[in-house]
Amino acid sequence: MNGKSPRVNGERQWSRLMAMAKIGATAQGGCNRQALTDADWEGRALLASWAHAASCTVRIDPVGNLFVRRPGREDTLPVVMTGSHLDTQPTGGKFDGVYGVIAGLEVIDSLNDLKVTTRHPIEVAVWCNEEGCRFPQPMMGSAVWSGRTPLQSAYALTDSAGKSVRQELDRLGVSTGTPVSRQPVKAALEIHIEQGPVLERCRKTIGIVTGVQHMSRHEVIVEGQEAHAGPTPMDMRRDPIRVLAELLPAFYTAAQRRAPDARLTVSIIETSPGSPNTVPGRLRVIVDLRHPVVAHYRALREEIDRLVAESLRRQGLKGSIRCVWEAPGVEFDAECIAVVRQAAAALQLNAMEIVSGAGHDSVNVAAVVPTAMIFVPCAGGLSHNEAESALPSDLEAGANVLLHAMMSLSGAGA
Ligand SMILES: [Zn+2]
């Protein structure tokens, strides 16, 4: 390496991103490459052609996850993994997921260019059906790989036309039916566009992702009694809005006590019958809760539950609160985070620690392997949008961080 700090080839990476974006390209400049479609498979074929040109092997597991492998000097050691997904939303962008795959391949090509062998083998994963739009389970492939979702329940998912994941995998030539065996992995990194506005606003090039928020949604129901808004004295009403009047300030206080990391959103408030001169007989409220630290997240949930129960008791009204959706978050591995931090520092890049607001395959991977993520800015924080955009220079800087971190984890040149 002549003592020179290694770098990726940013132009090669950009041209590959643009070549991949042509597959399933939409008129508005985005991509429609939904999971297990012909376009998804065309994208994978393009990736495989680059992988073979880089002297790598390519294999697909029984749930459709694809792995590009570059051998290590001690090839039986656990792999150092990176990757993301190639599938998109119906009106998706050019970078969500795709960048993490192309950057992983760029690391491999750069190691080839630099004639660097690593002690551990390196694998680039393409997780199947991350988006969960055609088949309704986001992060499906990584969930099966990590053992969080049984293979058969992934196979049974169907799209709106009634086609199952299993049928589509069979149609595309994947050998299904055998169990998914997870290869030993030393550590895993995923690089992704932020999909939010924080890095851009803080003028940072690199986000050192320390975790993904825990998130859940809760439905509050309060039963009252419909009554005429004129003749019924205030103290003779059973008005569910009295509970709402107590809950709103109490909810915001609970979130404020855990600032700045807690997120509490009262996203839906419904009264019925919803008539201007009737005391509502029923109130329905949806509250969305998020926090990156599991202990604080649980404490916030418990406090919200308690506030509802106390207010119902005080007001003498019947009601309930129940969790209607939950997505577990994760705190990433301290050593993997440190490796990313060191790589950004060695490259003298502007970096900050950040928590992901969106779910990623790395949440599943982190359940079984030491894992961390790297973010780069995207224009206006826009994602899941055909106008999704990122600067070539930021994407190059991110891939350089990934290269340095992967070299460190895989024992390059040691
Ligand atoms: Zn993604």
GROMACS .gro file of N, CA and C in nm, residues 10-117:
model
  324
   10GLY      N    1  -1.441   0.677  -0.610
   10GLY     CA    2  -1.573   0.740  -0.601
   10GLY      C    3  -1.646   0.745  -0.734
   11GLU      N    4  -1.570   0.759  -0.843
   11GLU     CA    5  -1.635   0.765  -0.975
   11GLU      C    6  -1.695   0.631  -1.016
   12ARG      N    7  -1.622   0.525  -0.985
   12ARG     CA    8  -1.673   0.390  -1.016
   12ARG      C    9  -1.801   0.365  -0.936
   13GLN      N   10  -1.797   0.402  -0.808
   13GLN     CA   11  -1.915   0.382  -0.723
   13GLN      C   12  -2.035   0.459  -0.777
   14TRP      N   13  -2.012   0.586  -0.815
   14TRP     CA   14  -2.123   0.669  -0.866
   14TRP      C   15  -2.180   0.611  -0.996
   15SER      N   16  -2.090   0.567  -1.086
   15SER     CA   17  -2.138   0.516  -1.215
   15SER      C   18  -2.218   0.387  -1.194
   16ARG      N   19  -2.181   0.308  -1.094
   16ARG     CA   20  -2.258   0.186  -1.065
   16ARG      C   21  -2.394   0.221  -1.006
   17LEU      N   22  -2.397   0.320  -0.918
   17LEU     CA   23  -2.527   0.364  -0.863
   17LEU      C   24  -2.620   0.408  -0.975
   18MET      N   25  -2.563   0.482  -1.072
   18MET     CA   26  -2.646   0.531  -1.183
   18MET      C   27  -2.687   0.416  -1.276
   19ALA      N   28  -2.599   0.317  -1.294
   19ALA     CA   29  -2.634   0.201  -1.377
   19ALA      C   30  -2.745   0.120  -1.310
   20MET      N   31  -2.736   0.102  -1.178
   20MET     CA   32  -2.839   0.027  -1.107
   20MET      C   33  -2.972   0.101  -1.113
   21ALA      N   34  -2.967   0.236  -1.109
   21ALA     CA   35  -3.090   0.316  -1.108
   21ALA      C   36  -3.168   0.305  -1.239
   22LYS      N   37  -3.099   0.260  -1.346
   22LYS     CA   38  -3.169   0.244  -1.475
   22LYS      C   39  -3.264   0.125  -1.471
   23ILE      N   40  -3.238   0.031  -1.379
   23ILE     CA   41  -3.322  -0.090  -1.372
   23ILE      C   42  -3.444  -0.058  -1.287
   24GLY      N   43  -3.561  -0.055  -1.350
   24GLY     CA   44  -3.683  -0.015  -1.281
   24GLY      C   45  -3.698   0.135  -1.271
   25ALA      N   46  -3.625   0.209  -1.358
   25ALA     CA   47  -3.629   0.356  -1.351
   25ALA      C   48  -3.771   0.408  -1.374
   26THR      N   49  -3.810   0.510  -1.297
   26THR     CA   50  -3.942   0.573  -1.314
   26THR      C   51  -3.927   0.705  -1.388
   27ALA      N   52  -4.040   0.752  -1.443
   27ALA     CA   53  -4.038   0.875  -1.523
   27ALA      C   54  -3.991   0.995  -1.441
   28GLN      N   55  -4.017   0.994  -1.309
   28GLN     CA   56  -3.978   1.108  -1.225
   28GLN      C   57  -3.837   1.095  -1.169
   29GLY      N   58  -3.758   1.003  -1.224
   29GLY     CA   59  -3.618   0.993  -1.181
   29GLY      C   60  -3.594   0.902  -1.062
   30GLY      N   61  -3.694   0.827  -1.022
   30GLY     CA   62  -3.675   0.734  -0.911
   30GLY      C   63  -3.662   0.592  -0.959
   31CYS      N   64  -3.692   0.497  -0.871
   31CYS     CA   65  -3.683   0.354  -0.904
   31CYS      C   66  -3.802   0.278  -0.849
   32ASN      N   67  -3.849   0.181  -0.928
   32ASN     CA   68  -3.951   0.086  -0.883
   32ASN      C   69  -3.894  -0.053  -0.906
   33ARG      N   70  -3.829  -0.105  -0.803
   33ARG     CA   71  -3.764  -0.237  -0.813
   33ARG      C   72  -3.806  -0.316  -0.689
   34GLN      N   73  -3.934  -0.352  -0.687
   34GLN     CA   74  -3.989  -0.418  -0.570
   34GLN      C   75  -3.938  -0.562  -0.557
   35ALA      N   76  -3.943  -0.611  -0.433
   35ALA     CA   77  -3.881  -0.740  -0.401
   35ALA      C   78  -3.937  -0.853  -0.486
   36LEU      N   79  -3.847  -0.940  -0.535
   36LEU     CA   80  -3.881  -1.064  -0.606
   36LEU      C   81  -3.958  -1.038  -0.736
   37THR      N   82  -3.934  -0.922  -0.797
   37THR     CA   83  -3.984  -0.896  -0.932
   37THR      C   84  -3.871  -0.922  -1.031
   38ASP      N   85  -3.904  -0.923  -1.160
   38ASP     CA   86  -3.800  -0.938  -1.262
   38ASP      C   87  -3.696  -0.826  -1.251
   39ALA      N   88  -3.742  -0.704  -1.219
   39ALA     CA   89  -3.648  -0.592  -1.206
   39ALA      C   90  -3.552  -0.614  -1.089
   40ASP      N   91  -3.604  -0.664  -0.977
   40ASP     CA   92  -3.518  -0.695  -0.861
   40ASP      C   93  -3.410  -0.793  -0.905
   41TRP      N   94  -3.449  -0.895  -0.981
   41TRP     CA   95  -3.352  -0.998  -1.023
   41TRP      C   96  -3.255  -0.945  -1.127
   42GLU      N   97  -3.302  -0.852  -1.211
   42GLU     CA   98  -3.212  -0.789  -1.308
   42GLU      C   99  -3.104  -0.709  -1.236
   43GLY      N  100  -3.145  -0.639  -1.129
   43GLY     CA  101  -3.048  -0.563  -1.048
   43GLY      C  102  -2.945  -0.655  -0.986
   44ARG      N  103  -2.991  -0.769  -0.935
   44ARG     CA  104  -2.899  -0.864  -0.873
   44ARG      C  105  -2.804  -0.924  -0.978
   45ALA      N  106  -2.854  -0.945  -1.100
   45ALA     CA  107  -2.768  -0.999  -1.205
   45ALA      C  108  -2.657  -0.900  -1.239
   46LEU      N  109  -2.692  -0.772  -1.243
   46LEU     CA  110  -2.591  -0.669  -1.269
   46LEU      C  111  -2.486  -0.670  -1.158
   47LEU      N  112  -2.533  -0.676  -1.033
   47LEU     CA  113  -2.441  -0.681  -0.920
   47LEU      C  114  -2.352  -0.804  -0.929
   48ALA      N  115  -2.411  -0.919  -0.963
   48ALA     CA  116  -2.333  -1.044  -0.972
   48ALA      C  117  -2.227  -1.033  -1.080
   49SER      N  118  -2.258  -0.963  -1.191
   49SER     CA  119  -2.158  -0.950  -1.297
   49SER      C  120  -2.037  -0.870  -1.246
   50TRP      N  121  -2.065  -0.766  -1.168
   50TRP     CA  122  -1.952  -0.690  -1.108
   50TRP      C  123  -1.876  -0.775  -1.007
   51ALA      N  124  -1.951  -0.855  -0.929
   51ALA     CA  125  -1.887  -0.937  -0.826
   51ALA      C  126  -1.796  -1.042  -0.890
   52HIS      N  127  -1.844  -1.104  -0.999
   52HIS     CA  128  -1.762  -1.206  -1.066
   52HIS      C  129  -1.638  -1.142  -1.128
   53ALA      N  130  -1.654  -1.021  -1.183
   53ALA     CA  131  -1.539  -0.951  -1.239
   53ALA      C  132  -1.436  -0.919  -1.130
   54ALA      N  133  -1.481  -0.910  -1.005
   54ALA     CA  134  -1.391  -0.883  -0.892
   54ALA      C  135  -1.342  -1.013  -0.829
   55SER      N  136  -1.360  -1.126  -0.901
   55SER     CA  137  -1.315  -1.259  -0.855
   55SER      C  138  -1.383  -1.304  -0.727
   56CYS      N  139  -1.509  -1.262  -0.708
   56CYS     CA  140  -1.584  -1.304  -0.590
   56CYS      C  141  -1.682  -1.414  -0.628
   57THR      N  142  -1.725  -1.490  -0.526
   57THR     CA  143  -1.832  -1.588  -0.548
   57THR      C  144  -1.964  -1.526  -0.503
   58VAL      N  145  -2.072  -1.577  -0.561
   58VAL     CA  146  -2.206  -1.527  -0.529
   58VAL      C  147  -2.294  -1.645  -0.494
   59ARG      N  148  -2.363  -1.636  -0.380
   59ARG     CA  149  -2.460  -1.742  -0.349
   59ARG      C  150  -2.588  -1.679  -0.297
   60ILE      N  151  -2.699  -1.753  -0.315
   60ILE     CA  152  -2.829  -1.706  -0.268
   60ILE      C  153  -2.884  -1.810  -0.172
   61ASP      N  154  -2.931  -1.766  -0.055
   61ASP     CA  155  -2.983  -1.861   0.043
   61ASP      C  156  -3.132  -1.888   0.016
   62PRO      N  157  -3.193  -1.983   0.089
   62PRO     CA  158  -3.331  -2.025   0.054
   62PRO      C  159  -3.438  -1.918   0.076
   63VAL      N  160  -3.405  -1.804   0.138
   63VAL     CA  161  -3.505  -1.697   0.150
   63VAL      C  162  -3.472  -1.580   0.057
   64GLY      N  163  -3.372  -1.601  -0.030
   64GLY     CA  164  -3.345  -1.501  -0.133
   64GLY      C  165  -3.241  -1.398  -0.094
   65ASN      N  166  -3.175  -1.414   0.021
   65ASN     CA  167  -3.063  -1.325   0.053
   65ASN      C  168  -2.945  -1.363  -0.035
   66LEU      N  169  -2.875  -1.262  -0.089
   66LEU     CA  170  -2.760  -1.288  -0.177
   66LEU      C  171  -2.632  -1.245  -0.105
   67PHE      N  172  -2.527  -1.326  -0.116
   67PHE     CA  173  -2.400  -1.294  -0.051
   67PHE      C  174  -2.287  -1.298  -0.153
   68VAL      N  175  -2.215  -1.186  -0.164
   68VAL     CA  176  -2.095  -1.176  -0.246
   68VAL      C  177  -1.977  -1.199  -0.152
   69ARG      N  178  -1.889  -1.292  -0.187
   69ARG     CA  179  -1.781  -1.328  -0.094
   69ARG      C  180  -1.644  -1.308  -0.156
   70ARG      N  181  -1.559  -1.236  -0.082
   70ARG     CA  182  -1.417  -1.224  -0.118
   70ARG      C  183  -1.339  -1.306  -0.015
   71PRO      N  184  -1.260  -1.404  -0.060
   71PRO     CA  185  -1.195  -1.491   0.037
   71PRO      C  186  -1.096  -1.417   0.125
   72GLY      N  187  -1.073  -1.473   0.243
   72GLY     CA  188  -0.972  -1.418   0.334
   72GLY      C  189  -0.846  -1.503   0.329
   73ARG      N  190  -0.741  -1.449   0.390
   73ARG     CA  191  -0.614  -1.524   0.396
   73ARG      C  192  -0.634  -1.651   0.480
   74GLU      N  193  -0.715  -1.638   0.586
   74GLU     CA  194  -0.755  -1.756   0.665
   74GLU      C  195  -0.904  -1.773   0.641
   75ASP      N  196  -0.934  -1.846   0.534
   75ASP     CA  197  -1.069  -1.840   0.477
   75ASP      C  198  -1.176  -1.911   0.560
   76THR      N  199  -1.134  -1.987   0.662
   76THR     CA  200  -1.234  -2.053   0.746
   76THR      C  201  -1.276  -1.965   0.863
   77LEU      N  202  -1.212  -1.850   0.879
   77LEU     CA  203  -1.252  -1.759   0.988
   77LEU      C  204  -1.389  -1.698   0.958
   78PRO      N  205  -1.458  -1.650   1.065
   78PRO     CA  206  -1.587  -1.583   1.042
   78PRO      C  207  -1.572  -1.464   0.948
   79VAL      N  208  -1.675  -1.437   0.869
   79VAL     CA  209  -1.667  -1.328   0.771
   79VAL      C  210  -1.689  -1.193   0.839
   80VAL      N  211  -1.633  -1.090   0.780
   80VAL     CA  212  -1.670  -0.952   0.815
   80VAL      C  213  -1.769  -0.909   0.708
   81MET      N  214  -1.887  -0.867   0.753
   81MET     CA  215  -2.000  -0.849   0.661
   81MET      C  216  -2.037  -0.701   0.646
   82THR      N  217  -2.081  -0.666   0.526
   82THR     CA  218  -2.147  -0.537   0.507
   82THR      C  219  -2.260  -0.561   0.407
   83GLY      N  220  -2.337  -0.459   0.376
   83GLY     CA  221  -2.445  -0.477   0.278
   83GLY      C  222  -2.571  -0.408   0.322
   84SER      N  223  -2.674  -0.422   0.238
   84SER     CA  224  -2.803  -0.356   0.263
   84SER      C  225  -2.904  -0.422   0.169
   85HIS      N  226  -2.980  -0.346   0.093
   85HIS     CA  227  -3.082  -0.408   0.008
   85HIS      C  228  -3.089  -0.338  -0.127
   86LEU      N  229  -3.135  -0.412  -0.229
   86LEU     CA  230  -3.150  -0.356  -0.364
   86LEU      C  231  -3.296  -0.332  -0.399
   87ASP      N  232  -3.390  -0.386  -0.320
   87ASP     CA  233  -3.532  -0.363  -0.351
   87ASP      C  234  -3.571  -0.221  -0.311
   88THR      N  235  -3.674  -0.167  -0.375
   88THR     CA  236  -3.716  -0.029  -0.349
   88THR      C  237  -3.867  -0.025  -0.323
   89GLN      N  238  -3.911   0.090  -0.278
   89GLN     CA  239  -4.054   0.121  -0.271
   89GLN      C  240  -4.105   0.136  -0.416
   90PRO      N  241  -4.238   0.134  -0.437
   90PRO     CA  242  -4.292   0.153  -0.575
   90PRO      C  243  -4.250   0.287  -0.634
   91THR      N  244  -4.241   0.390  -0.551
   91THR     CA  245  -4.187   0.519  -0.595
   91THR      C  246  -4.065   0.551  -0.509
   92GLY      N  247  -3.965   0.463  -0.518
   92GLY     CA  248  -3.844   0.478  -0.436
   92GLY      C  249  -3.739   0.561  -0.506
   93GLY      N  250  -3.625   0.575  -0.438
   93GLY     CA  251  -3.515   0.655  -0.492
   93GLY      C  252  -3.400   0.567  -0.540
   94LYS      N  253  -3.289   0.635  -0.575
   94LYS     CA  254  -3.174   0.564  -0.631
   94LYS      C  255  -3.077   0.514  -0.524
   95PHE      N  256  -3.095   0.558  -0.398
   95PHE     CA  257  -2.988   0.538  -0.300
   95PHE      C  258  -3.026   0.453  -0.179
   96ASP      N  259  -3.152   0.458  -0.138
   96ASP     CA  260  -3.197   0.384  -0.020
   96ASP      C  261  -3.166   0.236  -0.038
   97GLY      N  262  -3.075   0.184   0.044
   97GLY     CA  263  -3.037   0.043   0.036
   97GLY      C  264  -2.931   0.017  -0.069
   98VAL      N  265  -2.954   0.066  -0.190
   98VAL     CA  266  -2.864   0.040  -0.303
   98VAL      C  267  -2.722   0.087  -0.269
   99TYR      N  268  -2.716   0.205  -0.206
   99TYR     CA  269  -2.585   0.261  -0.171
   99TYR      C  270  -2.506   0.164  -0.082
  100GLY      N  271  -2.574   0.102   0.016
  100GLY     CA  272  -2.505   0.012   0.108
  100GLY      C  273  -2.448  -0.111   0.039
  101VAL      N  274  -2.516  -0.156  -0.067
  101VAL     CA  275  -2.469  -0.272  -0.144
  101VAL      C  276  -2.353  -0.232  -0.235
  102ILE      N  277  -2.373  -0.121  -0.309
  102ILE     CA  278  -2.269  -0.077  -0.405
  102ILE      C  279  -2.143  -0.034  -0.330
  103ALA      N  280  -2.160   0.031  -0.214
  103ALA     CA  281  -2.042   0.072  -0.135
  103ALA      C  282  -1.967  -0.051  -0.085
  104GLY      N  283  -2.040  -0.155  -0.048
  104GLY     CA  284  -1.974  -0.279  -0.005
  104GLY      C  285  -1.891  -0.339  -0.117
  105LEU      N  286  -1.948  -0.341  -0.238
  105LEU     CA  287  -1.874  -0.392  -0.353
  105LEU      C  288  -1.755  -0.301  -0.385
  106GLU      N  289  -1.774  -0.171  -0.364
  106GLU     CA  290  -1.664  -0.076  -0.388
  106GLU      C  291  -1.547  -0.103  -0.293
  107VAL      N  292  -1.578  -0.142  -0.168
  107VAL     CA  293  -1.472  -0.180  -0.074
  107VAL      C  294  -1.394  -0.299  -0.130
  108ILE      N  295  -1.467  -0.399  -0.180
  108ILE     CA  296  -1.400  -0.518  -0.236
  108ILE      C  297  -1.313  -0.480  -0.356
  109ASP      N  298  -1.368  -0.401  -0.450
  109ASP     CA  299  -1.290  -0.363  -0.567
  109ASP      C  300  -1.168  -0.279  -0.529
  110SER      N  301  -1.186  -0.195  -0.425
  110SER     CA  302  -1.073  -0.111  -0.382
  110SER      C  303  -0.963  -0.197  -0.320
  111LEU      N  304  -1.004  -0.298  -0.241
  111LEU     CA  305  -0.904  -0.389  -0.184
  111LEU      C  306  -0.830  -0.463  -0.296
  112ASN      N  307  -0.904  -0.502  -0.401
  112ASN     CA  308  -0.840  -0.565  -0.517
  112ASN      C  309  -0.740  -0.469  -0.582
  113ASP      N  310  -0.785  -0.344  -0.604
  113ASP     CA  311  -0.697  -0.244  -0.667
  113ASP      C  312  -0.570  -0.223  -0.584
  114LEU      N  313  -0.586  -0.224  -0.451
  114LEU     CA  314  -0.475  -0.197  -0.360
  114LEU      C  315  -0.391  -0.323  -0.334
  115LYS      N  316  -0.440  -0.436  -0.390
  115LYS     CA  317  -0.374  -0.566  -0.369
  115LYS      C  318  -0.361  -0.598  -0.220
  116VAL      N  319  -0.467  -0.570  -0.147
  116VAL     CA  320  -0.471  -0.599  -0.004
  116VAL      C  321  -0.547  -0.729   0.018
  117THR      N  322  -0.484  -0.822   0.088
  117THR     CA  323  -0.561  -0.939   0.133
  117THR      C  324  -0.599  -0.915   0.279
   0.00000   0.00000   0.00000
